[in-house]
Short mmCIF file of C-alpha atoms and ligand atoms in Angstrom, two decimals:
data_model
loop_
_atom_site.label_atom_id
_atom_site.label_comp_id
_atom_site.label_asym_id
_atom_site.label_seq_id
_atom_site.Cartn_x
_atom_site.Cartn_y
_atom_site.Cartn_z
CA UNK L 1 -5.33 -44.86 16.12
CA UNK L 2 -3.47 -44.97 13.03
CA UNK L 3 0.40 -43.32 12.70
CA UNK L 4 0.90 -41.25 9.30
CA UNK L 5 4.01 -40.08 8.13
CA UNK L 6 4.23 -36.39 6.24
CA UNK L 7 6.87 -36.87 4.21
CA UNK L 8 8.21 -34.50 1.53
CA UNK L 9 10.40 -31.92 -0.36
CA UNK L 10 11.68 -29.02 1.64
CA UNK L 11 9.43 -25.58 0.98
CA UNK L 12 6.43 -28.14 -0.34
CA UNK L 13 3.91 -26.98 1.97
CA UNK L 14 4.04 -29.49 3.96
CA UNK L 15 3.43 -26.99 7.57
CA UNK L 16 0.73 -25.45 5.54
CA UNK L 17 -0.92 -29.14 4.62
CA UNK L 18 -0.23 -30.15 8.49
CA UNK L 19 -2.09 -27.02 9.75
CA UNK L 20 -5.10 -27.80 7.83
CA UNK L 21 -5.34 -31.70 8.81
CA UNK L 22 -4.43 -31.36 12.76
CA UNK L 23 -6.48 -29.30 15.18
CA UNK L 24 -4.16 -29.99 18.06
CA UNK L 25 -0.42 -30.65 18.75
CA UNK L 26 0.28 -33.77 20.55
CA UNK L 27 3.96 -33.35 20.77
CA UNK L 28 5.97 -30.18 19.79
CA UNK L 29 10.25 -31.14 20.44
CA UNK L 30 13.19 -32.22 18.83
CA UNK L 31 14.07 -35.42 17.47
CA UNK L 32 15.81 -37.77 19.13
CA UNK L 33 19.71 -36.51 19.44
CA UNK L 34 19.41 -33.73 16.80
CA UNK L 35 18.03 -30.16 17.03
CA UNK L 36 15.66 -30.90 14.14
CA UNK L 37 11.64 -29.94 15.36
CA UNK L 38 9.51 -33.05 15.47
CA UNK L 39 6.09 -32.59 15.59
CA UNK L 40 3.01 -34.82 15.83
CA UNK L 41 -0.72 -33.87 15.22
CA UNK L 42 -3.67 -34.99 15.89
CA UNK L 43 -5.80 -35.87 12.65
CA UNK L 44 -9.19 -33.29 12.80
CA UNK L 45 -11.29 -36.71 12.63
CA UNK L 46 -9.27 -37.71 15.62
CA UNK L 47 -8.45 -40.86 13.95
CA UNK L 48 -4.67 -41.13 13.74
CA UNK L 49 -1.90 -39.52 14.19
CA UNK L 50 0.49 -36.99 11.69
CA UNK L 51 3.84 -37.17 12.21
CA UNK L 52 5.73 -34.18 10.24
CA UNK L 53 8.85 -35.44 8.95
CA UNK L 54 11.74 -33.24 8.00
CA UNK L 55 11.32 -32.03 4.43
CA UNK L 56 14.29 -33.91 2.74
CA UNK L 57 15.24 -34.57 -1.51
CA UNK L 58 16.08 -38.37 -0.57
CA UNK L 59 16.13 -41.17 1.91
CA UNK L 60 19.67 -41.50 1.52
CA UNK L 61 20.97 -38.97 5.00
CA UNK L 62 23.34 -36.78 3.21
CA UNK L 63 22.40 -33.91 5.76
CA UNK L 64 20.97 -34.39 9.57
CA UNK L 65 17.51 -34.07 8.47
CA UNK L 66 17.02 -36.90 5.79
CA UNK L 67 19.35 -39.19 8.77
CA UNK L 68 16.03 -38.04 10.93
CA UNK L 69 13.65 -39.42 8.13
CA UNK L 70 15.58 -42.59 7.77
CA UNK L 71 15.81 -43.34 10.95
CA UNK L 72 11.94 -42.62 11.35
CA UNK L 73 11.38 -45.46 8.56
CA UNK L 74 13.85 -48.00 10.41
CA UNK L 75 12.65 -47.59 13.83
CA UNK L 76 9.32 -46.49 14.19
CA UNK L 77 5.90 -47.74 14.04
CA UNK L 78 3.53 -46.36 11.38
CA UNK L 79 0.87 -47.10 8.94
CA UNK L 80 0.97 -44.68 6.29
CA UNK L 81 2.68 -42.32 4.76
CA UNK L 82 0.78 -39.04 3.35
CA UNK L 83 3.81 -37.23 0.58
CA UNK L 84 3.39 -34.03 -0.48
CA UNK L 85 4.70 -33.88 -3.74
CA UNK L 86 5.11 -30.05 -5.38
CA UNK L 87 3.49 -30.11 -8.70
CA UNK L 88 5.64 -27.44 -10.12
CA UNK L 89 8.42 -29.49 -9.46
CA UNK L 90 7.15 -33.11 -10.15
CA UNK L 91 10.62 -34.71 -11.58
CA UNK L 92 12.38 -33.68 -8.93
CA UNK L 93 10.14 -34.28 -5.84
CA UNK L 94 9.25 -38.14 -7.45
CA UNK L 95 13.07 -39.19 -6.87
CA UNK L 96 11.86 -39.37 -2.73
CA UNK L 97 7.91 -40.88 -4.18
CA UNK L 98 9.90 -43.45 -5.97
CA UNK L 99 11.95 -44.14 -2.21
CA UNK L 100 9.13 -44.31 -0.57
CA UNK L 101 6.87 -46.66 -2.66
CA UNK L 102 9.85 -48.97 -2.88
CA UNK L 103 9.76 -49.35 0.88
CA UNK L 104 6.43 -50.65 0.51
CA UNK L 105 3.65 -48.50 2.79
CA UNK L 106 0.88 -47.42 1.92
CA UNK L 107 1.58 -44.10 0.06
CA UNK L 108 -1.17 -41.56 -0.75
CA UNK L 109 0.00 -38.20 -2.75
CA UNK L 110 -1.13 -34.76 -2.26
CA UNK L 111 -0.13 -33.62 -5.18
CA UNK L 112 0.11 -29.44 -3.83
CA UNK L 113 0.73 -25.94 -5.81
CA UNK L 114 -1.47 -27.17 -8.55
CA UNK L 115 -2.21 -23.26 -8.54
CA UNK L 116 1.87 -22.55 -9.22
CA UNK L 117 2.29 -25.20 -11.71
CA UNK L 118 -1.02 -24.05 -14.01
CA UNK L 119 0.46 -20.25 -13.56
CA UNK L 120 3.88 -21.96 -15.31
CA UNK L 121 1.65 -23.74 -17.77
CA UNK L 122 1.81 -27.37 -16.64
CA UNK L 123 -0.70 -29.76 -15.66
CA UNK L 124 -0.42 -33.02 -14.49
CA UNK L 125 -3.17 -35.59 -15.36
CA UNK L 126 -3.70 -37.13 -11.69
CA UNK L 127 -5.15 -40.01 -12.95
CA UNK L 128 -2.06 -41.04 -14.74
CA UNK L 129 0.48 -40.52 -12.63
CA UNK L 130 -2.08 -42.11 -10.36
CA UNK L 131 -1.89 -45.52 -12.24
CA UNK L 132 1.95 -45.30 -12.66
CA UNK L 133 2.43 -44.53 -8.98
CA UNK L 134 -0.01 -47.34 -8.21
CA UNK L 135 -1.17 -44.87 -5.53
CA UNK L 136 -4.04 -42.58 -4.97
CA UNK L 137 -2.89 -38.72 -6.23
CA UNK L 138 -4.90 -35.56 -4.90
CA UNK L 139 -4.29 -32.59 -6.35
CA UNK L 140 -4.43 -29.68 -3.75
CA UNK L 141 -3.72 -26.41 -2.57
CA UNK L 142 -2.45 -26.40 1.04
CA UNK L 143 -2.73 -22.70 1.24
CA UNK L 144 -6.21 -22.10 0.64
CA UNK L 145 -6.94 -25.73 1.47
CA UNK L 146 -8.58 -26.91 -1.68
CA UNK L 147 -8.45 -30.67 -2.47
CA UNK L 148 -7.73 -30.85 1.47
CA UNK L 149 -10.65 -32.24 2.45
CA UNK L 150 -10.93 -35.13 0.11
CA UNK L 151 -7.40 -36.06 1.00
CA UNK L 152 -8.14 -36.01 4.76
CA UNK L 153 -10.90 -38.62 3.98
CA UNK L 154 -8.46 -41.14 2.19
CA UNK L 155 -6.54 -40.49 5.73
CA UNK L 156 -9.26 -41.55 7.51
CA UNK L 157 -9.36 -44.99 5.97
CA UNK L 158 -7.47 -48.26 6.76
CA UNK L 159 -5.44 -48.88 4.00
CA UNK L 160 -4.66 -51.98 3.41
CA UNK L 161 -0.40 -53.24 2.94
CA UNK L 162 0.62 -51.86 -0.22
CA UNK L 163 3.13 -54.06 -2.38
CA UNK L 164 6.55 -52.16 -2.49
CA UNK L 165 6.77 -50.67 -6.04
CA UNK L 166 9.61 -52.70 -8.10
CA UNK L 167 11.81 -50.82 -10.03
CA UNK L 168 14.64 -53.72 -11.76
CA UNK L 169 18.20 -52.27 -11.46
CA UNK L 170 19.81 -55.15 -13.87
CA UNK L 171 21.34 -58.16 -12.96
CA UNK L 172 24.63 -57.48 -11.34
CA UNK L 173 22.53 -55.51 -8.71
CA UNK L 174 19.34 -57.69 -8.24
CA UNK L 175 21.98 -60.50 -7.45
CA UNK L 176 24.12 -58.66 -5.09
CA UNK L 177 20.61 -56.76 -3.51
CA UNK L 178 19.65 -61.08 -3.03
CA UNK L 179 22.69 -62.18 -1.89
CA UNK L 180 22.44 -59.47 1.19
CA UNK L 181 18.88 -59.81 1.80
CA UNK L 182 19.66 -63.60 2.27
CA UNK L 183 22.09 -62.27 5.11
CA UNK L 184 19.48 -60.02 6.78
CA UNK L 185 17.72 -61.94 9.94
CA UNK L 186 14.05 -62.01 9.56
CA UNK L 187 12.70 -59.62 12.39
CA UNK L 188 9.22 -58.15 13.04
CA UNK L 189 9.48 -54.69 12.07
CA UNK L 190 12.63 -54.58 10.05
CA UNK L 191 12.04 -52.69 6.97
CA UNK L 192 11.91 -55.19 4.10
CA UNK L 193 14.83 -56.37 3.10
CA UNK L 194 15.02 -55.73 -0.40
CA UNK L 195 14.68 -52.21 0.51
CA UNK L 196 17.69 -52.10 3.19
CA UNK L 197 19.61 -54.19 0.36
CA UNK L 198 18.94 -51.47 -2.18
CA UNK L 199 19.61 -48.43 0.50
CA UNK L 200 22.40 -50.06 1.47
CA UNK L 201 24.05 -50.30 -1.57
CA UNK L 202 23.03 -46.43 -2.30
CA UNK L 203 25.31 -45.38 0.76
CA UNK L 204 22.81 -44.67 3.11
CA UNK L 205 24.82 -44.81 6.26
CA UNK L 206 21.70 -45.15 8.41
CA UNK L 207 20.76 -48.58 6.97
CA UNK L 208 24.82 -49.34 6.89
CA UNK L 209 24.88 -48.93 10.97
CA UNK L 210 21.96 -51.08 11.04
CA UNK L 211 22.92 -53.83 9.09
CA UNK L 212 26.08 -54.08 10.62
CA UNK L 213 24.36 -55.54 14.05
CA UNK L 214 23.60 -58.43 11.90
CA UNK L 215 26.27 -58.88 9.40
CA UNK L 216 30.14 -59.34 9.58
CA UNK L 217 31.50 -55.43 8.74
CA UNK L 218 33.82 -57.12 6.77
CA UNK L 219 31.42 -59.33 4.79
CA UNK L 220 29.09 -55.91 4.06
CA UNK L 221 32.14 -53.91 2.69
CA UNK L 222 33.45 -56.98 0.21
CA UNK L 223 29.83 -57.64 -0.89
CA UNK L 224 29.98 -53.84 -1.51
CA UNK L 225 33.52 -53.38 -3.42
CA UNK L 226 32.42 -56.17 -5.80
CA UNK L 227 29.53 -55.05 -6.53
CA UNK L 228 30.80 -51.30 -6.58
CA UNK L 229 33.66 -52.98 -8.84
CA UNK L 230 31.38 -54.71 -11.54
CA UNK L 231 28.51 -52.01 -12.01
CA UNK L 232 32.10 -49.96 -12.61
CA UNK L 233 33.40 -51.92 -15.52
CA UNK L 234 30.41 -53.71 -16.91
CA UNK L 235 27.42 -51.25 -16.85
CA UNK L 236 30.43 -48.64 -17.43
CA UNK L 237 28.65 -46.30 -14.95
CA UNK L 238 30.67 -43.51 -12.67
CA UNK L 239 29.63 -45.61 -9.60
CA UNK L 240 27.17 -47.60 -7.98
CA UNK L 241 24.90 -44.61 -6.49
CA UNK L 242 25.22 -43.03 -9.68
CA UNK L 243 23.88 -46.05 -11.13
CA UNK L 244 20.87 -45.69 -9.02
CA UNK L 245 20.43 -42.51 -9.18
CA UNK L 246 20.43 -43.16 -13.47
CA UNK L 247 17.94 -45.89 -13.12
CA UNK L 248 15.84 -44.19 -10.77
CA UNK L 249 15.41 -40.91 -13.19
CA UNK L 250 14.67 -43.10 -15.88
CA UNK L 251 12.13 -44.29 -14.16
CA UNK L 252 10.55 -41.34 -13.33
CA UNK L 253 11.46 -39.50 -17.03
CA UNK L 254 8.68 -42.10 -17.96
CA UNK L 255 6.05 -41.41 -15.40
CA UNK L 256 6.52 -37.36 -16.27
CA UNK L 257 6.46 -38.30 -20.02
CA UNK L 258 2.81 -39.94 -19.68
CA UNK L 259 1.24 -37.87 -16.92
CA UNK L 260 2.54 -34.26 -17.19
CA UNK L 261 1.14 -31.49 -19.78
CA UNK L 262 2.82 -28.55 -20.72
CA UNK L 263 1.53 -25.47 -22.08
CA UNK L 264 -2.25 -26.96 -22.07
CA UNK L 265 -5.07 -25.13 -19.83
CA UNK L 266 -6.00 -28.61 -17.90
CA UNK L 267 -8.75 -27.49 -14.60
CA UNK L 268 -8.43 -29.29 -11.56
CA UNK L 269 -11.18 -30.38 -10.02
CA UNK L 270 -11.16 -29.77 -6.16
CA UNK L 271 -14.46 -31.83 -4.22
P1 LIG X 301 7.21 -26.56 4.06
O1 LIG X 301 8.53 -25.90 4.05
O2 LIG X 301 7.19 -27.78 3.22
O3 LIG X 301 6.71 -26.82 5.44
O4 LIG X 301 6.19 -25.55 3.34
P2 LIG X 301 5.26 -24.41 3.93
O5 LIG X 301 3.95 -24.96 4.34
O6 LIG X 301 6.01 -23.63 4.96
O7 LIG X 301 5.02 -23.56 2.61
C1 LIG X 301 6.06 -22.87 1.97
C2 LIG X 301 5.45 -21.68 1.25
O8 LIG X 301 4.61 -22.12 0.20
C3 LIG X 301 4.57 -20.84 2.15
O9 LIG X 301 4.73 -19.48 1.78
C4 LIG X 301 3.16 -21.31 1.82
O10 LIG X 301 2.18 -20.33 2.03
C5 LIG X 301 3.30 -21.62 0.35
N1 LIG X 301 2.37 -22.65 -0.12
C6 LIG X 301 2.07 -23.83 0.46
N2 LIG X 301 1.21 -24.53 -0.29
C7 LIG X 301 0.93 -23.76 -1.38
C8 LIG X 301 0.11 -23.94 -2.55
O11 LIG X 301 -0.55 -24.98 -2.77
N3 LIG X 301 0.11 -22.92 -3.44
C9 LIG X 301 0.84 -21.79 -3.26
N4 LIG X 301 0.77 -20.86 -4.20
N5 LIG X 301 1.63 -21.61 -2.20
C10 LIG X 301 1.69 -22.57 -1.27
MG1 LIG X 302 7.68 -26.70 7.25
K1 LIG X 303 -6.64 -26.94 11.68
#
């Protein structure tokens, strides 16, 4: 039985897309400590399990629900994670794609309201952003269920460990993002490291808490105020999650650039 995470965008379809691949509820209830709905289907193939995240913009637990989502990563056991990503929206919704494939899963992309994004005149070549996501991309549309049934089958198989997608956010941070993963025990299970390192320094509070039953309080904030301090004054950036955030869209300004088509009549093809 294989655990698959639905992770996404609020309003993506992601109910709609967890309707169509579950044919029974295996838990309907809150998460643990919050009054945020978990639930868990059962794959139609009876296979694995779907585990409907809440729909957040970004790892980083601003509100109660992405805290849910991070905690989910941190401290659960899973194997996959499906992301619905809203075509009509594609830089936006890749900010969380980009979180995701950094943390290393398998990642496969149902790439939904394909039907909303042609009726604004975009397209998005699949195969593309595909290759630049390093990940398979389906396009679909979770309310009829087209392009459903070939993503279901790409559920069904055992993926293999994906390599975490490496973004470089310059030198001052790579060193600092090193110098804490050094710090971080080596557990079974943990997240990797470079990924905690990276969330950490975002201001995720989740990973923060985490960390700190490893490493000195005091030792996590200096490591922080330096590094806070010098992507300040020599990369002459607002602060340091701004300076994510800025390398991050950059990032993704170049995946929309190659794989997104505006104003052309482009079909998908649904199996
Ligand atoms: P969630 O908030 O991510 O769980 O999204 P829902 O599944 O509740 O969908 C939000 C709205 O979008 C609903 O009205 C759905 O019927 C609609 N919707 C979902 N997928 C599609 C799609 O591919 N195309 C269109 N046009 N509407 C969709
Ligand atoms: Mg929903
Ligand atoms: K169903």
């Amino acid at each position: 039985m294989i655990e698959i995470a639905l992770a996404g965008n609020p309003n993506t379809g992601k109910t709609s897309l967890f309707n169509i691949l579950t044919n029974s509820y295996e838990y309907v209830g809150n998460w643990s400590g919050v009054t945020v709905e978990k639930k868990v289907g059962m794959l139609n193939n009876k296979k694995g399990h779907l585990i409907d995240l809440p729909g957040i913009y970004s790892l980083n637990p601003l509100s109660k629900d992405e805290g849910v989502a991070t905690r989910f990563l941190i401290e659960e056991q899973f194997s996959m994670v499906l992301n619905i990503v809203d075509a009509s929206q594609l830089e936006r919704n890749l900010y969380l794609t980009i979180q995701l494939l950094e943390y290393g899963k398998p990642v496969v992309i149902g790439l939904n309201m394909v039907d909303v994004a042609k009726g604004r005149g975009i397209s998005i070549d699949e195969k593309k952003l595909s290759e630049k996501l390093n990940s398979p991309v389906l396009p679909i549309v979770a309310r009829t269920g087209s392009g459903c049934k070939e993503l279901a089958g790409l559920l069904a198989n055992e993926q293999q460990e994906n390599q975490p997608l490496y973004i470089s956010y310059g030198s001052i941070l790579e060193k600092a993002m090193d110098q804490l993963a050094a710090k971080i025990p080596d557990i079974d299970g943990l997240p990797p490291k470079r990924w905690l390192a990276l969330q950490f320094f975002e201001g995720n509070d989740v990973v923060r808490t985490l960390l700190q039953s490893y490493i000195a309080e005091e030792e996590l904030q200096t490591l922080l105020a330096e590094t806070e301090q010098r992507i300040q004054s020599e990369e002459k950036a607002k602060s340091l999650p701004y300076f994510i955030r800025a390398v991050r869209a950059a990032y993704i300004q170049d995946i929309v650039d190659v794989s997104l088509i505006k104003g052309k009549d482009v079909k998908y093809t649904f199996s």
